[in-house]
PDB file of C-alpha atoms in Angstrom:
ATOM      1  CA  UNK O   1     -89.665 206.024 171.803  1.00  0.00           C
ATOM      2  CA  UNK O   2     -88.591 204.633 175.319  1.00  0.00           C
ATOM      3  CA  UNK O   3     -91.893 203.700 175.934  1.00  0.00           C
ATOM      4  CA  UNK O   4     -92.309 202.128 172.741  1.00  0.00           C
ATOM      5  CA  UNK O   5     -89.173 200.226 173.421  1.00  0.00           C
ATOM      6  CA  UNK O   6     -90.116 199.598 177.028  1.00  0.00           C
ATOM      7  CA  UNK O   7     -93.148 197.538 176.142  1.00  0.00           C
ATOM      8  CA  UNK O   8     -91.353 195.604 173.226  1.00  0.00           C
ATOM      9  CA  UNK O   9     -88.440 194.487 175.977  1.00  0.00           C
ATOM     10  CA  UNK O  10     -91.087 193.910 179.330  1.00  0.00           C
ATOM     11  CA  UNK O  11     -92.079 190.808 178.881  1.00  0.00           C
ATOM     12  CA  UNK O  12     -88.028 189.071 178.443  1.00  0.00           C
ATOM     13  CA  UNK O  13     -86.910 185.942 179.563  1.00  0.00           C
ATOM     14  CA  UNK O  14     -86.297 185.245 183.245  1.00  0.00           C
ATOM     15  CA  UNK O  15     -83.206 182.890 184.335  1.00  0.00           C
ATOM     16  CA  UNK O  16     -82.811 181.808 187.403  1.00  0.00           C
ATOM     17  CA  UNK O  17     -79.523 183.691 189.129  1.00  0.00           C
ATOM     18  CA  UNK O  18     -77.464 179.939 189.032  1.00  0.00           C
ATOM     19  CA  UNK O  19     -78.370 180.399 185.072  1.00  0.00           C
ATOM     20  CA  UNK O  20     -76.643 183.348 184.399  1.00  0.00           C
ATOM     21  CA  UNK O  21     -73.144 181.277 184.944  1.00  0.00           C
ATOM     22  CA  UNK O  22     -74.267 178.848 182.051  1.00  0.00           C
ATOM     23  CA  UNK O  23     -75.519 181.999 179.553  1.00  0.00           C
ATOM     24  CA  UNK O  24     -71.669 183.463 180.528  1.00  0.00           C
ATOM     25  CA  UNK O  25     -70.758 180.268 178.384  1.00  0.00           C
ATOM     26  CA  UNK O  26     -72.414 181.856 175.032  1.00  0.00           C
ATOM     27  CA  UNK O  27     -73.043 185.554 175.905  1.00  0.00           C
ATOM     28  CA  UNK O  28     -69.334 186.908 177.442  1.00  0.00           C
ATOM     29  CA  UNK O  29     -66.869 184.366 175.513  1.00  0.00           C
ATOM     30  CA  UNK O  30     -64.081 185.952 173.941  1.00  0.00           C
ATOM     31  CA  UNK O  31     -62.523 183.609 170.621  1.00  0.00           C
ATOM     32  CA  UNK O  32     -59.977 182.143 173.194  1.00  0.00           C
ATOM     33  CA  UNK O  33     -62.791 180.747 175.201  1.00  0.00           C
ATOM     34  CA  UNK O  34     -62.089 182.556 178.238  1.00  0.00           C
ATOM     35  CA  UNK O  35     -64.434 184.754 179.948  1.00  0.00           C
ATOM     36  CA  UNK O  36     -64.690 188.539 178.642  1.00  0.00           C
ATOM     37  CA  UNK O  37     -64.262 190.015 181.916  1.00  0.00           C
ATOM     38  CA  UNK O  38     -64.593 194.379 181.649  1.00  0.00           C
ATOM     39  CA  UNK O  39     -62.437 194.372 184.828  1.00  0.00           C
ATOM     40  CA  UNK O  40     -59.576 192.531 183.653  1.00  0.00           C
ATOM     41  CA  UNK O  41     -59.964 192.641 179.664  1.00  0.00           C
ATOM     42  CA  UNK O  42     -57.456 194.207 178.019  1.00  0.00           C
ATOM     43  CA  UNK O  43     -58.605 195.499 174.591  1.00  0.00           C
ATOM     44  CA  UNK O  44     -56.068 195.309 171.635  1.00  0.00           C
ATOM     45  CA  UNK O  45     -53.709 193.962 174.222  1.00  0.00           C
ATOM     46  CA  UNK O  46     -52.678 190.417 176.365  1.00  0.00           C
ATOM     47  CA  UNK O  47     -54.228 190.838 179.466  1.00  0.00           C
ATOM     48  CA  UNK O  48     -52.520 190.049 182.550  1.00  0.00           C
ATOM     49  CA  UNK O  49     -55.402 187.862 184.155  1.00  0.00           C
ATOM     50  CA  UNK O  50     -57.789 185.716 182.087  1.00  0.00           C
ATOM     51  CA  UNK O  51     -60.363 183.197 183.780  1.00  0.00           C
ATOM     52  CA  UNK O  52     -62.269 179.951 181.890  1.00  0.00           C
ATOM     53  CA  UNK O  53     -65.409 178.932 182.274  1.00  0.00           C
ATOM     54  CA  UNK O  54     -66.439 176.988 184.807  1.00  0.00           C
ATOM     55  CA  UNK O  55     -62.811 176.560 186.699  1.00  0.00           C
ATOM     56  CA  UNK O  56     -62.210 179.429 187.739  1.00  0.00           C
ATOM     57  CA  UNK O  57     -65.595 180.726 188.584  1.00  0.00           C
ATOM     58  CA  UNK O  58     -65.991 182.169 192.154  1.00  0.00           C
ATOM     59  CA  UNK O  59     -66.351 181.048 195.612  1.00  0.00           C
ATOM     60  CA  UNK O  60     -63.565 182.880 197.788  1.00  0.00           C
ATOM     61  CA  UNK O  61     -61.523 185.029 196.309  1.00  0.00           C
ATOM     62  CA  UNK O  62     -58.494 187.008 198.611  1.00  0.00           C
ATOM     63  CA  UNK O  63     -56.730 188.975 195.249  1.00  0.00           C
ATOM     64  CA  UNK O  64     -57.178 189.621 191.644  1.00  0.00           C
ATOM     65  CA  UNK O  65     -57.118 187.556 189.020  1.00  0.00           C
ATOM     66  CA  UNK O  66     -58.633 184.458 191.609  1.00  0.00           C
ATOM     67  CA  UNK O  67     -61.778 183.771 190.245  1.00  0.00           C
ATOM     68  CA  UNK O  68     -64.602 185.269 188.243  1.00  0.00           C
ATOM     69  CA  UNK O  69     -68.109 186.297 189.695  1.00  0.00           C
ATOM     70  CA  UNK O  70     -71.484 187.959 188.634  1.00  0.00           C
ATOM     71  CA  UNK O  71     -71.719 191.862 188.638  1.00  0.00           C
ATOM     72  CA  UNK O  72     -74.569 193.542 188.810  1.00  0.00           C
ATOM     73  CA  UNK O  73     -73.748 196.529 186.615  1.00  0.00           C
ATOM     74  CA  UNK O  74     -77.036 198.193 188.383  1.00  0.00           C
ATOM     75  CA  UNK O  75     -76.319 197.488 191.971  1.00  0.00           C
ATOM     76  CA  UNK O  76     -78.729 195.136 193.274  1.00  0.00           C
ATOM     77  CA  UNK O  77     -78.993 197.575 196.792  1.00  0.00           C
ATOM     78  CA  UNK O  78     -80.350 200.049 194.070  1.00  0.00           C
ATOM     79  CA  UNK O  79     -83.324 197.470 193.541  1.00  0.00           C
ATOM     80  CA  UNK O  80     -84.056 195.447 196.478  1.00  0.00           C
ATOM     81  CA  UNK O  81     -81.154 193.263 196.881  1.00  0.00           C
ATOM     82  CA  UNK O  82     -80.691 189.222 196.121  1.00  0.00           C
ATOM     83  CA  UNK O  83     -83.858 187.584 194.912  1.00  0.00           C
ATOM     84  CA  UNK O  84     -85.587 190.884 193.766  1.00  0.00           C
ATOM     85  CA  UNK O  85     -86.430 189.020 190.460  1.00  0.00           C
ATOM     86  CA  UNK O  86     -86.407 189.763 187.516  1.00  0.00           C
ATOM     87  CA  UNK O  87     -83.900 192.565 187.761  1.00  0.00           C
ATOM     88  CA  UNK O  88     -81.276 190.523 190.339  1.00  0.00           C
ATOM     89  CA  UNK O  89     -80.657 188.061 187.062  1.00  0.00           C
ATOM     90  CA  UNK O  90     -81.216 190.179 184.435  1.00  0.00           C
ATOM     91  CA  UNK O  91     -78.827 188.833 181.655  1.00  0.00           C
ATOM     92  CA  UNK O  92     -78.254 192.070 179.958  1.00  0.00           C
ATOM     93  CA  UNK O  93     -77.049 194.411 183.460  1.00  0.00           C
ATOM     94  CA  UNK O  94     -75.036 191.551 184.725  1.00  0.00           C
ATOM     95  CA  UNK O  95     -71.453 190.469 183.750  1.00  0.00           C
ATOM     96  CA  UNK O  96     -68.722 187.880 184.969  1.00  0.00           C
ATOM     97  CA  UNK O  97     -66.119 190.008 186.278  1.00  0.00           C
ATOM     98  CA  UNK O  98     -62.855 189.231 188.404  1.00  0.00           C
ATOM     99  CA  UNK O  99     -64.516 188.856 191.605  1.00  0.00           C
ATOM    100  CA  UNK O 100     -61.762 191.093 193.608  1.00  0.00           C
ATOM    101  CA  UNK O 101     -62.576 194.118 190.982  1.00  0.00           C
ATOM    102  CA  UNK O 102     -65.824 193.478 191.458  1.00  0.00           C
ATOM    103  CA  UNK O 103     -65.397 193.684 195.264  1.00  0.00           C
ATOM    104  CA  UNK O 104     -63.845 196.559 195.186  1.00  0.00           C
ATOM    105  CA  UNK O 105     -66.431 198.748 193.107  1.00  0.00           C
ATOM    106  CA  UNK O 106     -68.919 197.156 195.484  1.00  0.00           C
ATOM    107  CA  UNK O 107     -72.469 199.588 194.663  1.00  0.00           C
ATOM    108  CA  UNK O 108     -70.135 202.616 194.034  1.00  0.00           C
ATOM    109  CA  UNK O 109     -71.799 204.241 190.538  1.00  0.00           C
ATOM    110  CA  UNK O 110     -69.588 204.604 187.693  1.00  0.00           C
ATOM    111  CA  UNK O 111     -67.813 208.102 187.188  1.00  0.00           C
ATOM    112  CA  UNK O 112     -64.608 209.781 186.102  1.00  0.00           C
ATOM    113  CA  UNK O 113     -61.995 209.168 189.028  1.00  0.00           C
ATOM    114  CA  UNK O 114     -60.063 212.423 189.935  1.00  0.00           C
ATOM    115  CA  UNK O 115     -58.340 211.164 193.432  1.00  0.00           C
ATOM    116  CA  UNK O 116     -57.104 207.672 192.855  1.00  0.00           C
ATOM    117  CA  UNK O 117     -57.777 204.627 195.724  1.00  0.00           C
ATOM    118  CA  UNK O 118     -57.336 201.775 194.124  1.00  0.00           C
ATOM    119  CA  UNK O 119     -56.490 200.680 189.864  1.00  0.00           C
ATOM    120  CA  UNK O 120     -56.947 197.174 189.346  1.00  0.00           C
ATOM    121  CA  UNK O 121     -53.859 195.578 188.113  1.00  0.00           C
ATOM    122  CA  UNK O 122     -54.940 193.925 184.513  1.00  0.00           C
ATOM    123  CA  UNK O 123     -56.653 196.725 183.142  1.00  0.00           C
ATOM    124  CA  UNK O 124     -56.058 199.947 185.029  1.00  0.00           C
ATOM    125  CA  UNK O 125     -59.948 200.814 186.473  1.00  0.00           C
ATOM    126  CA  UNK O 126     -59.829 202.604 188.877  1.00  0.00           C
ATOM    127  CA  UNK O 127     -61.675 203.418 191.974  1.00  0.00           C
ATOM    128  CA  UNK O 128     -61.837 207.027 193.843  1.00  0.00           C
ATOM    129  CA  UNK O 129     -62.915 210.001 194.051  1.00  0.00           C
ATOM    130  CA  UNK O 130     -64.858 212.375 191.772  1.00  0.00           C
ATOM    131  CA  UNK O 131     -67.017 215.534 191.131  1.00  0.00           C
ATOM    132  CA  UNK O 132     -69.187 213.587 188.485  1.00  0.00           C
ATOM    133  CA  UNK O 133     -72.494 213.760 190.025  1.00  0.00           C
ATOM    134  CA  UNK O 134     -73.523 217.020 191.732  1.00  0.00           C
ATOM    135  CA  UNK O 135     -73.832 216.888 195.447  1.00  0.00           C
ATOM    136  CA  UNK O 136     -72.526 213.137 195.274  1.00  0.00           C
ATOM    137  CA  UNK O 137     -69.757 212.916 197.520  1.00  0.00           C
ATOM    138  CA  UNK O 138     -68.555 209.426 197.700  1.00  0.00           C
ATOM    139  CA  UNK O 139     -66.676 207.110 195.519  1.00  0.00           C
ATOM    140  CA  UNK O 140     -66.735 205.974 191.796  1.00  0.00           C
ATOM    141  CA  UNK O 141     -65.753 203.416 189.920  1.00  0.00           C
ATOM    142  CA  UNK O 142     -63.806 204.196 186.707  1.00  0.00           C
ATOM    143  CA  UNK O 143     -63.941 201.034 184.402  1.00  0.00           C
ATOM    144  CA  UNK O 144     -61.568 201.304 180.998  1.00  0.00           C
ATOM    145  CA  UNK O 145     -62.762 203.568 178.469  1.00  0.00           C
ATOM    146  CA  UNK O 146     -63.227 200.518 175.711  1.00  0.00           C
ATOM    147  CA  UNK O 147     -66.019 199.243 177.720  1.00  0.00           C
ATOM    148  CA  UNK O 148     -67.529 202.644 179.063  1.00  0.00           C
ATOM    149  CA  UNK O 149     -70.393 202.010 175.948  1.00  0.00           C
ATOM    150  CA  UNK O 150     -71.257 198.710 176.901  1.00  0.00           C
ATOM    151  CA  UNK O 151     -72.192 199.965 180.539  1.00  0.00           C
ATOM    152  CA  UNK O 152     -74.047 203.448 179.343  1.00  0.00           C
ATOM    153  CA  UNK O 153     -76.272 200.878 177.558  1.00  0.00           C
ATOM    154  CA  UNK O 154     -76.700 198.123 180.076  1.00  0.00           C
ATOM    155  CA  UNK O 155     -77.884 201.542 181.954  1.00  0.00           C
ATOM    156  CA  UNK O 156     -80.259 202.156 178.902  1.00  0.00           C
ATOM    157  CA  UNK O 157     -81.734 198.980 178.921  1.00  0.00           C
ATOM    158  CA  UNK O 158     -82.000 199.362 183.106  1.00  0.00           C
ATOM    159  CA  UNK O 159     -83.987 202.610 182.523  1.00  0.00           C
ATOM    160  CA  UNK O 160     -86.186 201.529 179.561  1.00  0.00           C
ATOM    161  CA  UNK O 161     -87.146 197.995 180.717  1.00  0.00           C
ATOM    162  CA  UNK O 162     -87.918 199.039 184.015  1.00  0.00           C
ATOM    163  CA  UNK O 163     -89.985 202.227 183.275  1.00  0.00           C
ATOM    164  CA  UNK O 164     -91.869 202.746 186.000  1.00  0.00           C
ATOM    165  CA  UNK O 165     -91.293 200.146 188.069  1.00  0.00           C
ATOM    166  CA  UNK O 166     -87.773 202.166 189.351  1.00  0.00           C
ATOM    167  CA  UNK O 167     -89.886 204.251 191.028  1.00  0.00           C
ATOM    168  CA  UNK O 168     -89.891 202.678 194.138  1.00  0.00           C
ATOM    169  CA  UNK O 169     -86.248 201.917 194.281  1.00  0.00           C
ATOM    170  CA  UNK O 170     -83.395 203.185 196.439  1.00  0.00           C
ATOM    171  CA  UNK O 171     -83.544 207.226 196.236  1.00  0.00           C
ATOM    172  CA  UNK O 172     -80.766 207.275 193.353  1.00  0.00           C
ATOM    173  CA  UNK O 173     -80.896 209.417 190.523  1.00  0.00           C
ATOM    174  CA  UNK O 174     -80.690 206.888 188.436  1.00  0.00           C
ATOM    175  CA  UNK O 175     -84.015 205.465 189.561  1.00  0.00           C
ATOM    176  CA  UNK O 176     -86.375 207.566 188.873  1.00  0.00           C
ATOM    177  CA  UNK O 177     -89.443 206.100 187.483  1.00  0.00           C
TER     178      UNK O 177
END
């Protein structure tokens, strides 16, 4: 079934990485049209930091709530870095987030936090530490249960579209052709 899915997805689209901040505009626009952010959203709730298009997307940033960026849901070290195309501006594994949130989980996998470090202030992720992944030692980043699905199947898509070709990427276990 992956593989049947695989070869029905391959052959998608490519933007450039400058397009992705135009598809944000139609793809990640809550009814209020402001940016649906997973870092700052608040679901069911007024969240404390909300960005519009265009405005307030990023150059510098120096706290929460500045600006918005792009995240690469699959860090982009975990495939070759900036230009590594098509995965570097692959619309479906990369969101606008709040750039400062998005700073902060950096290419730190997503896991269940245990020892807190850091909780961003509009929606409570949180970074730290954690005994998700066996033998994994470092830090995770804990985004807000309401958008824990979305992620799990930008991951999906990761895995399936890139079938095989993962196999040469950074030794994660994630990547594993």
């Amino acid at each position: 079934l992956k593989s049947a899915l695989h070869n029905i997805i391959k052959n998608h689209t490519v933007l450039t990485y400058a397009d992705l901040w135009t598809a944000f505009q139609q793809t990640d626009k809550k009814p209020d049209n402001t940016v649906w952010d997973i870092y700052t959203d608040v679901p069911g709730g007024v969240p404390a930091i909300s960005f519009q298009f265009v405005v307030n997307q990023c150059g510098n940033y120096n706290a929460e709530g500045d600006c918005y960026n792009r995240e690469h849901t699959w860090p982009k070290e975990k495939f070759g870095g900036d230009d590594t195309y098509p995965m570097y501006s692959d619309l479906h594994q990369v969101y606008p987030t709040d750039g400062w949130v998005n700073n902060k989980r950096a290419a730190y996998p997503y896991g269940n936090v245990n020892t807190v470090t850091y909780t961003s202030v509009s929606n409570q992720s949180k970074l730290g530490n954690s005994s998700t992944y066996s033998g994994y030692t470092d830090k995770v980043f804990e985004p807000v249960d309401s958008f824990k699905g979305d992620l799990a199947r930008a991951y999906f898509y990761m895995s399936t579209r890139y079938q095989n070709e993962d196999a040469g990427w950074d030794n994660w276990t994630m990547a594993n052709g």
